[in-house]
mmCIF file of C-alpha atoms in Angstrom:
data_model
loop_
_atom_site.group_PDB
_atom_site.id
_atom_site.type_symbol
_atom_site.label_atom_id
_atom_site.label_comp_id
_atom_site.label_asym_id
_atom_site.label_seq_id
_atom_site.Cartn_x
_atom_site.Cartn_y
_atom_site.Cartn_z
ATOM 1 C CA MET A 389 111.684 99.860 105.539
ATOM 2 C CA ARG A 390 110.074 103.197 106.839
ATOM 3 C CA ILE A 391 107.203 104.073 104.509
ATOM 4 C CA ALA A 392 104.833 107.064 104.521
ATOM 5 C CA ILE A 393 101.492 106.991 102.735
ATOM 6 C CA LEU A 394 100.141 110.409 101.881
ATOM 7 C CA GLY A 395 97.110 111.813 99.887
ATOM 8 C CA THR A 396 94.272 109.724 101.454
ATOM 9 C CA ARG A 397 91.689 110.596 104.216
ATOM 10 C CA GLY A 398 93.379 108.113 106.476
ATOM 11 C CA VAL A 399 92.764 104.747 108.028
ATOM 12 C CA PRO A 400 90.882 102.950 109.132
ATOM 13 C CA ALA A 401 88.710 103.286 105.858
ATOM 14 C CA SER A 402 85.282 104.770 106.071
ATOM 15 C CA TYR A 403 84.874 106.517 102.853
ATOM 16 C CA GLY A 404 86.377 105.417 99.502
ATOM 17 C CA GLY A 405 88.720 103.412 97.396
ATOM 18 C CA PHE A 406 92.152 105.080 98.242
ATOM 19 C CA GLU A 407 91.366 104.760 101.922
ATOM 20 C CA THR A 408 90.492 101.123 101.647
ATOM 21 C CA PHE A 409 93.620 100.624 99.566
ATOM 22 C CA ALA A 410 95.854 102.443 102.157
ATOM 23 C CA GLU A 411 94.335 100.314 104.980
ATOM 24 C CA HIS A 412 95.021 96.997 103.320
ATOM 25 C CA LEU A 413 98.542 98.019 102.105
ATOM 26 C CA SER A 414 99.722 99.627 105.312
ATOM 27 C CA THR A 415 98.428 96.804 107.593
ATOM 28 C CA ARG A 416 99.932 94.118 105.463
ATOM 29 C CA LEU A 417 103.211 95.853 105.250
ATOM 30 C CA VAL A 418 103.303 96.249 109.035
ATOM 31 C CA ALA A 419 102.802 92.534 109.275
ATOM 32 C CA ARG A 420 105.704 91.983 107.075
ATOM 33 C CA GLY A 421 107.899 93.892 109.590
ATOM 34 C CA HIS A 422 107.907 97.474 108.026
ATOM 35 C CA ASP A 423 107.266 100.666 109.796
ATOM 36 C CA VAL A 424 104.439 102.429 108.141
ATOM 37 C CA THR A 425 102.868 105.855 108.748
ATOM 38 C CA VAL A 426 99.607 106.952 107.130
ATOM 39 C CA TYR A 427 98.592 110.565 107.089
ATOM 40 C CA GLY A 428 94.914 111.368 107.733
ATOM 41 C CA ARG A 429 92.631 114.383 107.903
ATOM 42 C CA ALA A 430 91.462 115.773 111.122
ATOM 43 C CA HIS A 431 87.722 115.772 110.138
ATOM 44 C CA TYR A 432 88.006 112.145 109.197
ATOM 45 C CA ILE A 433 90.344 110.463 111.729
ATOM 46 C CA SER A 434 90.305 111.430 115.373
ATOM 47 C CA PRO A 435 93.459 113.387 116.276
ATOM 48 C CA ARG A 436 93.565 111.144 119.399
ATOM 49 C CA GLN A 437 94.132 108.032 117.419
ATOM 50 C CA ILE A 438 97.788 107.431 116.953
ATOM 51 C CA GLU A 439 97.941 103.853 115.835
ATOM 52 C CA TYR A 440 95.854 101.320 113.924
ATOM 53 C CA HIS A 441 96.809 97.664 113.860
ATOM 54 C CA GLY A 442 100.504 98.748 114.064
ATOM 55 C CA VAL A 443 100.308 101.460 111.570
ATOM 56 C CA ARG A 444 101.413 104.895 112.778
ATOM 57 C CA LEU A 445 98.783 107.598 112.239
ATOM 58 C CA LYS A 446 99.595 111.245 111.585
ATOM 59 C CA VAL A 447 96.387 113.418 111.729
ATOM 60 C CA LEU A 448 96.650 116.883 110.265
ATOM 61 C CA PRO A 449 94.183 119.554 109.586
ATOM 62 C CA THR A 450 92.944 120.815 106.135
ATOM 63 C CA ILE A 451 90.400 123.024 104.558
ATOM 64 C CA ARG A 452 86.937 121.222 104.165
ATOM 65 C CA HIS A 453 86.440 122.369 100.528
ATOM 66 C CA LYS A 454 85.582 120.436 97.330
ATOM 67 C CA TYR A 455 88.592 121.862 95.671
ATOM 68 C CA PHE A 456 91.231 122.246 98.392
ATOM 69 C CA ASP A 457 90.597 119.431 100.985
ATOM 70 C CA THR A 458 93.020 117.101 99.197
ATOM 71 C CA VAL A 459 95.864 119.263 97.996
ATOM 72 C CA ILE A 460 96.056 121.324 101.221
ATOM 73 C CA HIS A 461 96.259 118.277 103.455
ATOM 74 C CA THR A 462 98.897 116.488 101.210
ATOM 75 C CA PHE A 463 100.962 119.604 101.071
ATOM 76 C CA LEU A 464 100.925 119.756 104.868
ATOM 77 C CA SER A 465 101.644 116.090 105.154
ATOM 78 C CA ALA A 466 104.714 116.478 102.866
ATOM 79 C CA ILE A 467 105.974 119.260 104.876
ATOM 80 C CA HIS A 468 105.529 117.278 108.066
ATOM 81 C CA ALA A 469 107.168 114.243 106.598
ATOM 82 C CA VAL A 470 110.414 115.877 105.600
ATOM 83 C CA PRO A 471 112.216 115.641 108.957
ATOM 84 C CA ALA A 472 111.236 112.019 109.333
ATOM 85 C CA ARG A 473 113.335 111.123 106.131
ATOM 86 C CA TYR A 474 111.378 108.054 105.371
ATOM 87 C CA ASP A 475 112.843 105.378 103.187
ATOM 88 C CA ALA A 476 110.074 105.663 100.720
ATOM 89 C CA ALA A 477 106.853 107.638 100.306
ATOM 90 C CA LEU A 478 103.556 106.662 98.441
ATOM 91 C CA ILE A 479 101.450 109.613 97.369
ATOM 92 C CA CYS A 480 97.903 108.671 96.306
ATOM 93 C CA ASN A 481 96.028 110.759 93.594
ATOM 94 C CA ALA A 482 97.807 112.544 90.685
ATOM 95 C CA ALA A 483 96.365 115.781 92.028
ATOM 96 C CA ASN A 484 99.015 115.582 94.839
ATOM 97 C CA ALA A 485 102.005 114.930 92.452
ATOM 98 C CA LEU A 486 102.957 118.581 92.782
ATOM 99 C CA PHE A 487 104.313 117.802 96.287
ATOM 100 C CA ALA A 488 106.599 114.943 95.409
ATOM 101 C CA PRO A 489 109.643 117.382 95.118
ATOM 102 C CA ILE A 490 109.219 118.272 98.771
ATOM 103 C CA LEU A 491 110.046 114.879 99.879
ATOM 104 C CA ARG A 492 112.557 114.160 97.112
ATOM 105 C CA LEU A 493 114.730 117.130 97.902
ATOM 106 C CA THR A 494 115.415 115.797 101.317
ATOM 107 C CA GLY A 495 116.292 112.233 99.933
ATOM 108 C CA THR A 496 112.990 110.405 100.139
ATOM 109 C CA PRO A 497 112.160 108.459 96.974
ATOM 110 C CA VAL A 498 108.512 109.049 96.000
ATOM 111 C CA VAL A 499 105.871 107.006 93.908
ATOM 112 C CA VAL A 500 102.680 108.514 92.996
ATOM 113 C CA ASN A 501 99.583 106.208 92.429
ATOM 114 C CA VAL A 502 97.662 108.350 89.762
ATOM 115 C CA ASP A 503 94.353 106.653 90.127
ATOM 116 C CA GLY A 504 92.015 107.266 87.042
ATOM 117 C CA LEU A 505 91.262 110.043 84.705
ATOM 118 C CA GLU A 506 89.970 112.588 87.199
ATOM 119 C CA HIS A 507 89.729 115.349 84.586
ATOM 120 C CA LYS A 508 86.772 113.472 82.989
ATOM 121 C CA ARG A 509 84.726 113.650 86.180
ATOM 122 C CA LYS A 510 81.531 115.889 85.821
ATOM 123 C CA LYS A 511 81.817 117.047 89.274
ATOM 124 C CA TRP A 512 84.831 119.372 88.399
ATOM 125 C CA ASN A 513 84.410 122.896 86.962
ATOM 126 C CA TRP A 514 86.809 124.199 84.266
ATOM 127 C CA LEU A 515 89.450 124.884 86.788
ATOM 128 C CA GLY A 516 89.257 121.649 88.411
ATOM 129 C CA ARG A 517 89.394 119.630 85.063
ATOM 130 C CA ASN A 518 92.422 121.675 83.851
ATOM 131 C CA TYR A 519 94.259 121.257 87.220
ATOM 132 C CA TYR A 520 93.939 117.620 86.867
ATOM 133 C CA ARG A 521 95.268 117.660 83.267
ATOM 134 C CA LEU A 522 98.321 119.703 84.644
ATOM 135 C CA ALA A 523 98.642 117.176 87.483
ATOM 136 C CA GLU A 524 98.723 114.281 85.089
ATOM 137 C CA ARG A 525 101.654 115.761 83.352
ATOM 138 C CA LEU A 526 103.456 116.716 86.473
ATOM 139 C CA ALA A 527 103.022 113.190 87.774
ATOM 140 C CA THR A 528 105.127 111.919 84.742
ATOM 141 C CA PHE A 529 108.392 113.690 85.955
ATOM 142 C CA LEU A 530 108.086 114.905 89.583
ATOM 143 C CA PRO A 531 108.027 111.609 91.469
ATOM 144 C CA ASN A 532 110.600 108.890 91.034
ATOM 145 C CA GLU A 533 107.915 106.431 89.805
ATOM 146 C CA ILE A 534 104.253 106.364 89.000
ATOM 147 C CA VAL A 535 101.787 103.519 89.521
ATOM 148 C CA THR A 536 98.686 102.886 87.444
ATOM 149 C CA ASP A 537 96.016 100.539 88.636
ATOM 150 C CA ALA A 538 94.707 99.376 85.295
ATOM 151 C CA ARG A 539 96.140 98.678 81.871
ATOM 152 C CA VAL A 540 93.783 101.180 80.363
ATOM 153 C CA ILE A 541 95.242 103.931 82.452
ATOM 154 C CA GLN A 542 98.814 102.514 81.923
ATOM 155 C CA GLU A 543 98.258 102.624 78.067
ATOM 156 C CA TYR A 544 96.786 106.249 78.522
ATOM 157 C CA TYR A 545 100.004 107.622 80.095
ATOM 158 C CA LEU A 546 102.249 105.929 77.632
ATOM 159 C CA ALA A 547 100.178 107.218 74.645
ATOM 160 C CA ARG A 548 99.537 110.734 75.844
ATOM 161 C CA TYR A 549 102.805 111.404 77.746
ATOM 162 C CA ASN A 550 105.210 108.779 76.412
ATOM 163 C CA THR A 551 105.663 107.705 80.096
ATOM 164 C CA SER A 552 105.957 104.233 81.322
ATOM 165 C CA SER A 553 104.352 103.245 84.686
ATOM 166 C CA THR A 554 104.277 100.272 87.014
ATOM 167 C CA MET A 555 100.817 98.621 86.700
ATOM 168 C CA ILE A 556 99.699 97.418 90.137
ATOM 169 C CA ALA A 557 95.968 96.799 90.575
ATOM 170 C CA TYR A 558 94.058 96.732 93.942
ATOM 171 C CA GLY A 559 93.165 93.546 95.771
ATOM 172 C CA ALA A 560 90.160 91.926 97.321
ATOM 173 C CA GLU A 561 89.274 89.330 99.805
ATOM 174 C CA VAL A 562 87.429 86.092 98.853
ATOM 175 C CA GLU A 563 84.611 85.232 101.163
ATOM 176 C CA ARG A 564 80.855 84.618 101.116
ATOM 177 C CA ARG A 565 78.948 84.081 104.271
ATOM 178 C CA PRO A 566 75.159 84.150 104.710
ATOM 179 C CA GLU A 567 73.988 86.613 107.270
ATOM 180 C CA PRO A 568 70.429 87.474 108.262
ATOM 181 C CA SER A 569 71.392 90.614 109.898
ATOM 182 C CA VAL A 570 70.950 92.455 106.481
ATOM 183 C CA ARG A 571 67.205 92.668 107.449
ATOM 184 C CA GLN A 572 68.141 95.876 109.329
ATOM 185 C CA TRP A 573 67.905 97.565 105.873
ATOM 186 C CA ARG A 574 64.456 95.970 105.203
ATOM 187 C CA VAL A 575 65.788 93.382 102.802
ATOM 188 C CA GLU A 576 66.362 89.585 102.814
ATOM 189 C CA PRO A 577 69.460 87.571 102.088
ATOM 190 C CA ASN A 578 69.637 86.977 98.356
ATOM 191 C CA ARG A 579 66.741 89.113 97.667
ATOM 192 C CA TYR A 580 68.268 92.428 96.677
ATOM 193 C CA VAL A 581 70.474 94.041 94.063
ATOM 194 C CA LEU A 582 73.344 95.911 95.352
ATOM 195 C CA TYR A 583 74.834 99.156 94.024
ATOM 196 C CA VAL A 584 77.806 100.875 95.749
ATOM 197 C CA SER A 585 79.407 104.096 94.975
ATOM 198 C CA ARG A 586 79.866 107.767 95.784
ATOM 199 C CA LEU A 587 76.756 109.338 94.610
ATOM 200 C CA GLU A 588 78.239 111.473 91.892
ATOM 201 C CA PRO A 589 76.949 111.911 88.306
ATOM 202 C CA GLU A 590 79.713 109.911 86.577
ATOM 203 C CA ASN A 591 79.012 106.961 88.695
ATOM 204 C CA ASN A 592 75.585 106.780 87.040
ATOM 205 C CA ALA A 593 73.405 105.797 90.043
ATOM 206 C CA HIS A 594 70.573 107.596 88.057
ATOM 207 C CA LEU A 595 71.016 104.952 85.262
ATOM 208 C CA VAL A 596 70.774 102.168 87.674
ATOM 209 C CA ILE A 597 67.613 103.553 89.302
ATOM 210 C CA GLU A 598 65.821 104.106 85.997
ATOM 211 C CA ALA A 599 66.974 100.671 84.661
ATOM 212 C CA PHE A 600 65.691 98.972 87.801
ATOM 213 C CA LYS A 601 62.374 100.643 87.959
ATOM 214 C CA LYS A 602 61.515 98.900 84.665
ATOM 215 C CA VAL A 603 62.493 95.381 85.942
ATOM 216 C CA ARG A 604 59.573 93.189 87.017
ATOM 217 C CA THR A 605 60.677 91.765 90.318
ATOM 218 C CA ALA A 606 60.030 91.731 94.051
ATOM 219 C CA HIS A 607 63.726 92.129 94.756
ATOM 220 C CA LYS A 608 64.869 95.351 96.324
ATOM 221 C CA LEU A 609 67.571 97.645 94.999
ATOM 222 C CA LEU A 610 70.128 98.900 97.719
ATOM 223 C CA ILE A 611 71.778 102.127 96.774
ATOM 224 C CA VAL A 612 74.859 102.290 99.218
ATOM 225 C CA GLY A 613 76.890 105.345 99.287
ATOM 226 C CA ASP A 614 76.841 109.348 99.534
ATOM 227 C CA ALA A 615 79.043 112.252 98.598
ATOM 228 C CA PRO A 616 79.905 115.198 100.668
ATOM 229 C CA TYR A 617 79.585 117.753 97.877
ATOM 230 C CA ALA A 618 76.740 116.387 95.620
ATOM 231 C CA HIS A 619 73.619 117.379 97.572
ATOM 232 C CA ASP A 620 71.632 118.369 94.408
ATOM 233 C CA TYR A 621 72.466 115.102 92.607
ATOM 234 C CA ILE A 622 71.562 113.043 95.608
ATOM 235 C CA GLU A 623 68.235 114.955 95.866
ATOM 236 C CA GLU A 624 67.686 114.229 92.209
ATOM 237 C CA LEU A 625 68.279 110.431 92.750
ATOM 238 C CA ARG A 626 65.802 110.378 95.595
ATOM 239 C CA ALA A 627 63.208 112.141 93.518
ATOM 240 C CA ARG A 628 63.748 109.518 90.699
ATOM 241 C CA ALA A 629 63.283 106.769 93.253
ATOM 242 C CA ARG A 630 60.202 108.181 94.836
ATOM 243 C CA GLY A 631 57.132 105.963 94.377
ATOM 244 C CA ASP A 632 59.057 102.828 93.912
ATOM 245 C CA LYS A 633 59.291 101.315 97.446
ATOM 246 C CA ARG A 634 61.800 98.661 96.228
ATOM 247 C CA ILE A 635 64.516 101.256 96.006
ATOM 248 C CA ILE A 636 66.254 101.876 99.428
ATOM 249 C CA PHE A 637 69.074 104.372 100.232
ATOM 250 C CA THR A 638 71.453 103.345 102.976
ATOM 251 C CA GLY A 639 73.972 106.248 103.017
ATOM 252 C CA PHE A 640 77.638 105.194 103.655
ATOM 253 C CA VAL A 641 78.119 101.674 105.031
ATOM 254 C CA PHE A 642 81.659 100.391 106.072
ATOM 255 C CA GLY A 643 83.255 97.706 107.929
ATOM 256 C CA LYS A 644 81.365 94.555 108.963
ATOM 257 C CA ASP A 645 78.017 95.764 107.788
ATOM 258 C CA TYR A 646 79.431 96.598 104.337
ATOM 259 C CA ARG A 647 80.790 93.036 103.948
ATOM 260 C CA MET A 648 77.571 91.687 105.226
ATOM 261 C CA LEU A 649 75.650 93.503 102.357
ATOM 262 C CA GLN A 650 78.075 92.461 99.707
ATOM 263 C CA GLN A 651 78.193 88.776 100.690
ATOM 264 C CA ASN A 652 74.295 88.564 100.766
ATOM 265 C CA ALA A 653 73.359 90.201 97.618
ATOM 266 C CA TYR A 654 71.601 88.548 94.724
ATOM 267 C CA CYS A 655 73.738 90.524 92.205
ATOM 268 C CA TYR A 656 75.850 93.662 91.982
ATOM 269 C CA VAL A 657 75.566 96.430 89.465
ATOM 270 C CA HIS A 658 78.538 98.592 88.689
ATOM 271 C CA ALA A 659 77.905 101.710 86.631
ATOM 272 C CA THR A 660 81.148 103.937 87.105
ATOM 273 C CA GLU A 661 82.348 105.338 83.835
ATOM 274 C CA VAL A 662 85.573 107.176 84.972
ATOM 275 C CA GLY A 663 88.543 105.940 86.805
ATOM 276 C CA GLY A 664 90.820 102.952 86.904
ATOM 277 C CA THR A 665 90.383 99.754 88.873
ATOM 278 C CA HIS A 666 87.432 100.371 91.277
ATOM 279 C CA PRO A 667 87.813 98.645 94.669
ATOM 280 C CA ALA A 668 83.969 98.184 95.239
ATOM 281 C CA LEU A 669 83.893 96.200 91.943
ATOM 282 C CA LEU A 670 86.775 94.022 93.067
ATOM 283 C CA GLU A 671 85.126 93.464 96.447
ATOM 284 C CA ALA A 672 81.787 92.553 94.935
ATOM 285 C CA MET A 673 83.553 89.875 92.943
ATOM 286 C CA GLY A 674 85.613 88.584 95.876
ATOM 287 C CA TYR A 675 82.471 88.451 98.039
ATOM 288 C CA GLY A 676 80.961 86.108 95.401
ATOM 289 C CA ASN A 677 78.612 88.346 93.533
ATOM 290 C CA CYS A 678 77.315 87.984 90.075
ATOM 291 C CA VAL A 679 78.443 91.251 88.658
ATOM 292 C CA LEU A 680 76.849 93.408 86.022
ATOM 293 C CA THR A 681 79.193 96.248 84.933
ATOM 294 C CA LEU A 682 78.879 99.195 82.570
ATOM 295 C CA ALA A 683 81.081 98.255 79.542
ATOM 296 C CA ALA A 684 83.798 101.027 80.137
ATOM 297 C CA PRO A 685 87.143 99.642 79.071
ATOM 298 C CA GLU A 686 88.620 99.764 82.666
ATOM 299 C CA ASN A 687 85.515 97.817 84.044
ATOM 300 C CA VAL A 688 85.606 95.180 81.439
ATOM 301 C CA GLU A 689 89.376 94.731 82.051
ATOM 302 C CA VAL A 690 88.537 93.898 85.663
ATOM 303 C CA VAL A 691 85.653 91.404 85.108
ATOM 304 C CA GLY A 692 87.095 89.720 81.886
ATOM 305 C CA GLU A 693 84.691 86.805 81.327
ATOM 306 C CA ALA A 694 83.664 86.565 84.993
ATOM 307 C CA GLY A 695 80.824 89.011 84.817
ATOM 308 C CA LEU A 696 78.213 90.488 82.552
ATOM 309 C CA SER A 697 78.533 93.847 80.735
ATOM 310 C CA TYR A 698 75.812 96.382 79.561
ATOM 311 C CA ALA A 699 75.905 99.194 77.207
ATOM 312 C CA ASP A 700 73.148 101.601 78.442
ATOM 313 C CA GLU A 701 70.002 101.848 80.584
ATOM 314 C CA ALA A 702 67.868 99.512 78.389
ATOM 315 C CA ASP A 703 70.501 97.036 78.172
ATOM 316 C CA LEU A 704 70.891 96.936 82.002
ATOM 317 C CA THR A 705 67.145 96.454 82.321
ATOM 318 C CA ASP A 706 67.386 93.456 80.107
ATOM 319 C CA GLN A 707 70.374 92.042 81.789
ATOM 320 C CA LEU A 708 68.826 92.380 85.319
ATOM 321 C CA GLN A 709 65.633 90.728 84.132
ATOM 322 C CA ARG A 710 67.743 87.978 82.785
ATOM 323 C CA VAL A 711 69.757 87.175 85.927
ATOM 324 C CA LEU A 712 66.768 87.560 88.165
ATOM 325 C CA ARG A 713 65.023 84.793 86.126
ATOM 326 C CA ASP A 714 68.009 82.417 85.909
ATOM 327 C CA GLY A 715 69.499 81.484 89.347
ATOM 328 C CA SER A 716 71.772 78.991 87.640
ATOM 329 C CA LEU A 717 73.420 81.820 85.720
ATOM 330 C CA VAL A 718 73.948 83.785 88.908
ATOM 331 C CA THR A 719 75.594 80.768 90.573
ATOM 332 C CA ALA A 720 77.996 80.306 87.620
ATOM 333 C CA TYR A 721 79.067 83.976 87.532
ATOM 334 C CA ARG A 722 79.538 84.027 91.337
ATOM 335 C CA ALA A 723 82.103 81.249 91.063
ATOM 336 C CA ARG A 724 83.830 82.768 88.099
ATOM 337 C CA ALA A 725 84.026 86.165 89.936
ATOM 338 C CA GLN A 726 85.734 84.631 92.932
ATOM 339 C CA GLU A 727 88.229 82.577 90.876
ATOM 340 C CA ARG A 728 89.104 85.737 88.870
ATOM 341 C CA ILE A 729 89.949 87.580 92.168
ATOM 342 C CA LYS A 730 92.176 84.767 93.551
ATOM 343 C CA LYS A 731 93.934 84.672 90.183
ATOM 344 C CA TYR A 732 94.596 88.361 89.507
ATOM 345 C CA TYR A 733 93.667 90.407 92.648
ATOM 346 C CA ASP A 734 95.107 88.781 95.544
ATOM 347 C CA TRP A 735 96.203 91.470 98.232
ATOM 348 C CA GLU A 736 99.371 89.527 99.014
ATOM 349 C CA HIS A 737 100.451 89.713 95.514
ATOM 350 C CA VAL A 738 99.623 93.559 95.369
ATOM 351 C CA VAL A 739 101.673 94.082 98.623
ATOM 352 C CA ASP A 740 104.603 92.075 97.018
ATOM 353 C CA ARG A 741 104.639 94.425 94.183
ATOM 354 C CA TYR A 742 104.588 97.574 96.322
ATOM 355 C CA GLU A 743 107.290 96.171 98.600
ATOM 356 C CA ASP A 744 109.530 95.405 95.502
ATOM 357 C CA LEU A 745 108.776 98.902 94.104
ATOM 358 C CA PHE A 746 109.800 100.606 97.344
ATOM 359 C CA SER A 747 112.864 98.489 97.512
ATOM 360 C CA ARG A 748 113.936 99.401 94.093
ATOM 361 C CA MET A 749 113.408 102.923 94.546
ATOM 362 C CA MET A 750 115.767 102.680 97.444
ATOM 363 C CA GLY A 751 118.513 101.061 95.216
ATOM 364 C CA ARG A 752 118.040 97.531 96.561
ATOM 365 C CA PRO A 753 117.750 94.478 94.177
ATOM 366 C CA PRO A 754 114.238 93.279 93.303
ATOM 367 C CA ALA A 755 112.743 90.378 95.320
ATOM 368 C CA PRO A 756 113.469 87.161 93.481
ATOM 369 C CA THR A 757 110.169 85.498 94.690
ATOM 370 C CA ILE A 758 107.752 87.665 93.039
ATOM 371 C CA ASP A 759 105.592 85.967 90.158
ATOM 372 C CA TYR A 760 105.463 88.587 87.450
ATOM 373 C CA SER A 761 104.046 86.181 85.112
ATOM 374 C CA LEU A 762 100.543 87.106 86.341
ATOM 375 C CA GLU A 763 100.873 90.565 84.692
ATOM 376 C CA ASP A 764 101.978 88.904 81.490
ATOM 377 C CA LYS A 765 99.068 86.497 81.521
ATOM 378 C CA TRP A 766 96.755 89.517 82.349
ATOM 379 C CA ALA A 767 98.025 91.564 79.350
ATOM 380 C CA HIS A 768 97.412 88.442 77.009
ATOM 381 C CA GLU A 769 93.904 87.899 78.373
ATOM 382 C CA LYS A 770 93.077 91.716 77.963
ATOM 383 C CA ALA A 771 94.025 91.646 74.340
ATOM 384 C CA THR A 772 91.594 88.671 73.751
ATOM 385 C CA ILE A 773 88.522 90.214 75.573
ATOM 386 C CA ARG A 774 85.631 91.165 73.383
ATOM 387 C CA GLU A 775 85.084 94.697 72.235
ATOM 388 C CA PRO A 776 84.356 96.626 75.555
ATOM 389 C CA TYR A 777 81.139 98.278 74.428
ATOM 390 C CA ALA A 778 79.667 95.044 73.043
ATOM 391 C CA LYS A 779 76.713 93.417 74.665
#
């Protein structure tokens, strides 16, 4: 099949979740013999780079602006893709659903991965939030199919818009390898708490910092991430951390260095309250971390009984103190986390599901070898998980 992926910054990934997803999906589809093109942004991917691990790259310009970067680039990508007449197109982000008809009118079937509930993000003003609400509705009828990456999001679209979707989560790799090179960040292996996210208010880095400041430990807290349009918030975070030399900001870290930080942490804290399945949380589990997650429904759905949840800042302080005192508890949750990733978040199963979806959109019969029982087991397990906001 000839497949186009639109709506991300491009590959290789060096920013966020959609880019990581696009890299894994595209390279694995190419390894299976498909012809895949990923559209990228000129300020993110070098225009001279035309190929990545067999994936064709199309780099187009956009307007570097908080509100227009994504939609302008995806509009130009859709126009560019028309003459290519791809067999299928995947558009990432509900904000870009508006452009699905451009491709459909020329015969290319389109699926939109809607991501999470972007209208809840604090970074958007009134116009941004209402555009996302409109985009959600458009995503229910403009593309051929929509994909949700969490049961919570799938149920939201069904309840609010009476629209069914295909639930396909993200994947993660399973590995843990000791590596002393983490010392470049002034930490020792297994002697730091790791937090990874875009540094935006709804990802609650401020909560993590305040909770950690009250923990009695010599372990460090590594804050990994940045954000292009959140200067004031990041300055606030640095001000909160001032005076506590245990708290270290690294900025964005990707590739080998990122994997190294994940695989050598003592534990991992996830604090995001908006969105669907968060790739960084899956990666933390796959890399063998004891995970402490804010008890938002989509986060609890991911970790199940393979991690610890907390309700607020005080609860996180208590949970951190608990795991820092009990190494056997950490060891047990590390093993549980990796087993859960193997069972529910294997990348090859994710690619199977997308490959099958693309085939069905083209009118081909579904692949007979895909094990859909995983989703049935997951749905049953989700129904038995404890109340999401319980300690």
